[in-house]
Amino acid sequence: MQHEQRFVSRLYDRVDALRREAEDSVRRTFAQTGNAMQARLERDVAAYEQSGLLAALNAVESGLCFGRIDFRDGGHHHIGRVGIRVDDEERTPLLIDWRAPVARPFYLATGHTPMGLRRRRHLTTEGREVLALHDEILDLDDTERTGYEAHDADALLLAALDAARTGRMHDIVQTIQAEQDEIIRAPHQGVRVVEGGPGTGKTAVALHRAAYLLYEHRELLARRAVLILGPNPAFLDYIGEVLPSLGETGVLLATVGELFPGVAATGTESEQAAAVKGRAGMAEVIAQAVRDRQALPDPVLEVDHDGDVLLLDRETVRTAREKARATGLPHNAAREHFEGEILNALTDQLAERIGADPFGGPNLLEESDVSQLRSELDADPAYHAALDTLWPLLTPQRLVADLLEDPYGRLPDPDAQLIRRPRTAEWTPADVPLLDEAAELLGEDERAARAAAEAERRERIAYAQGVLDVAYASRTYEFEGLEDEDSEVLGVQDIMDAERMAERHEEADHRTAAERAAADRTWAFGHIIVDEAQELSPMAWRLLMRRSPTRSMTLVGDPAQSASPASPGSWSAALEPHVGDRYEHIRLGVNYRTPTEIMEYAAAARRAEEPGFEPPRSVRSTGVAPWEAESGPEELPRVIAATVAREMPGEGRLAVIAPAALHPELAAALPEAAHGPGLDLTRPVALLDARQAKGLEFDTVLVVEPERFGTNDRYVAFTRATQRLGVIRVR
């Protein structure tokens, strides 16, 4: 024990030294002065370079080292959350990162396959203190004993599973099992579906896979970023500390509703409306809505130009439209080509009128005259109004809002009635895939962006010229009265012009890849991880595939827990339109969270509707069977409050999972419970419905009126508890 305590003390001394080095580097950079613009740039660069190290060191302060492997040849390595080297010429490893290949025997070695190990040691620490050691003998011929040998090889795993919950998911880096390790370290290319029932560790595996890929492919993924997509904000908050505890902070966590920059999808709607919006056929509805905005006159469109009425007939516009569509460009980008065709047609029409020879000869206008007419037309608001009628520049928001305001004629009447709403309604998560589809079909008119960029560049040049002028005036004053040869000293204005100076000091983008990705709808991620992937609608899958052109994805979920009417229903239905059969399907069959007693209760309820249903196998038993109780409707809030007070664990968290319709009266009876938007899962009691509880776990769970849930939602509600489950029905 003393030897390990000395090592841990030395380890944290090194961490403190690294932290001081990082902080000193930032301070030194801040202290540098000189050119104000250059100093700011250097300061920003240093701050971003050091922030990752500082964040990692701060995040992994607790439990930095958790293991040690001793080899048969006498060597050993300490294993931890991040890798740390000694400050010597050889950069000797002091602590091995759990993701390094040399650390893999810590997770895979057994007495049957020791992988060159003599023993494996688990360290239990609190802060910088070593509390306990547990040794596993792997070389059965080794007779040396330390006194810390564990009699139960699974003791640490079971202790972690029995620990009280805190409202935040913890990493499993100390207890990764062999089947989980295989998935975590799998190659990053391709699509992997990880399916598993409640408590099989799907989410934990996915998060540790993200940490592993960021370690193994640091350069690629630091540049392209990793997206972790979750079902709701409460879930993302619940898992938010896992990756920082493993030293990784450059990951974007988001829901589908957050994947369209500039849109806050906070609105709500019925499940049936969301299901309609999620159907694959909505892609063609959006495409047709775009085509319909490329209108034809009926029969002609008049353009009043300086007293002359020019006519755009249906055939002329049809020809221009076909040529613009033939470019294959998105709607807004193709408008430039449409404009050119229409402008040519109107110019020819105007030139024919003005320059016609009354005696039937050739047109009297010179080429320069025709060019002038074209320029005048191009500057005429009436001409641009005609273009906006025939081929308007559109935003995704405008197109989708128009569609939802009047969907009749594009969808069957029952579906149209479900999704119809005012233009002023808030965006919902189901709208985001529609907006993304529209954005893909509309594109952008690059001319406006190019003009804005050029204006900004000229502004920087003007500012730089002002700086040079001040420098020149200062130099003229400084050398006034000196001999000519003394005044020939070169100044900055002699060796750099304003344009070069502006380019050198152009503002650099110091945002992380994750920050840039969050602001860019067209961003292509290096890897995407989706939790509760079985819930995504076909339209959401289209959005997601656009974010992953390389199809590097890890998808975790359980069809038996699917509850969204928009779900395709199977992995093949979701993925085959995008990757065919080119995906790997892996099943996790061991339940680490839910005790045997609760799992059997949940499975029995499920078998009443699906006789052949088989749940994952639980690894532990608590000896406590789920209990049931009844209440009258009037006294239900009082009964729930009394039950919460009685069942509240001394440590840990309790959840009341009830139909949403009961939440107002239950919330009034449970003023201490977290509920509603911004759910704080660190509070001792949480009030949720079954959908909100997906992916979460609590020490004790009370399920109220389970018969009002659907089959899958009821299964989810019954399998959230790690210790005790109570079921309360209304008489």
Coordinates of C-alpha atoms in Angstrom, one line a residue, residues 3 68-78 115-119 139 142 144:
H3 CA 4.5 1.8 -2.4
R68 CA -1.4 -1.7 -12.6
I69 CA -0.3 -4.7 -14.7
D70 CA 2.7 -6.7 -13.7
F71 CA 4.4 -8.7 -16.4
R72 CA 6.1 -12.1 -16.1
D73 CA 9.4 -10.6 -17.0
G74 CA 9.3 -8.4 -14.0
G75 CA 8.2 -5.1 -15.6
H76 CA 5.0 -3.3 -14.8
H77 CA 2.8 -0.4 -15.9
H78 CA 0.4 1.8 -14.1
M115 CA -1.4 -12.3 -22.2
G116 CA 2.0 -12.2 -20.5
L117 CA 0.8 -10.9 -17.2
R118 CA 1.7 -12.1 -13.8
R119 CA -1.0 -10.1 -11.9
D139 CA 0.0 -16.6 -13.7
D142 CA 3.3 -17.7 -9.4
E144 CA 4.2 -14.8 -4.6

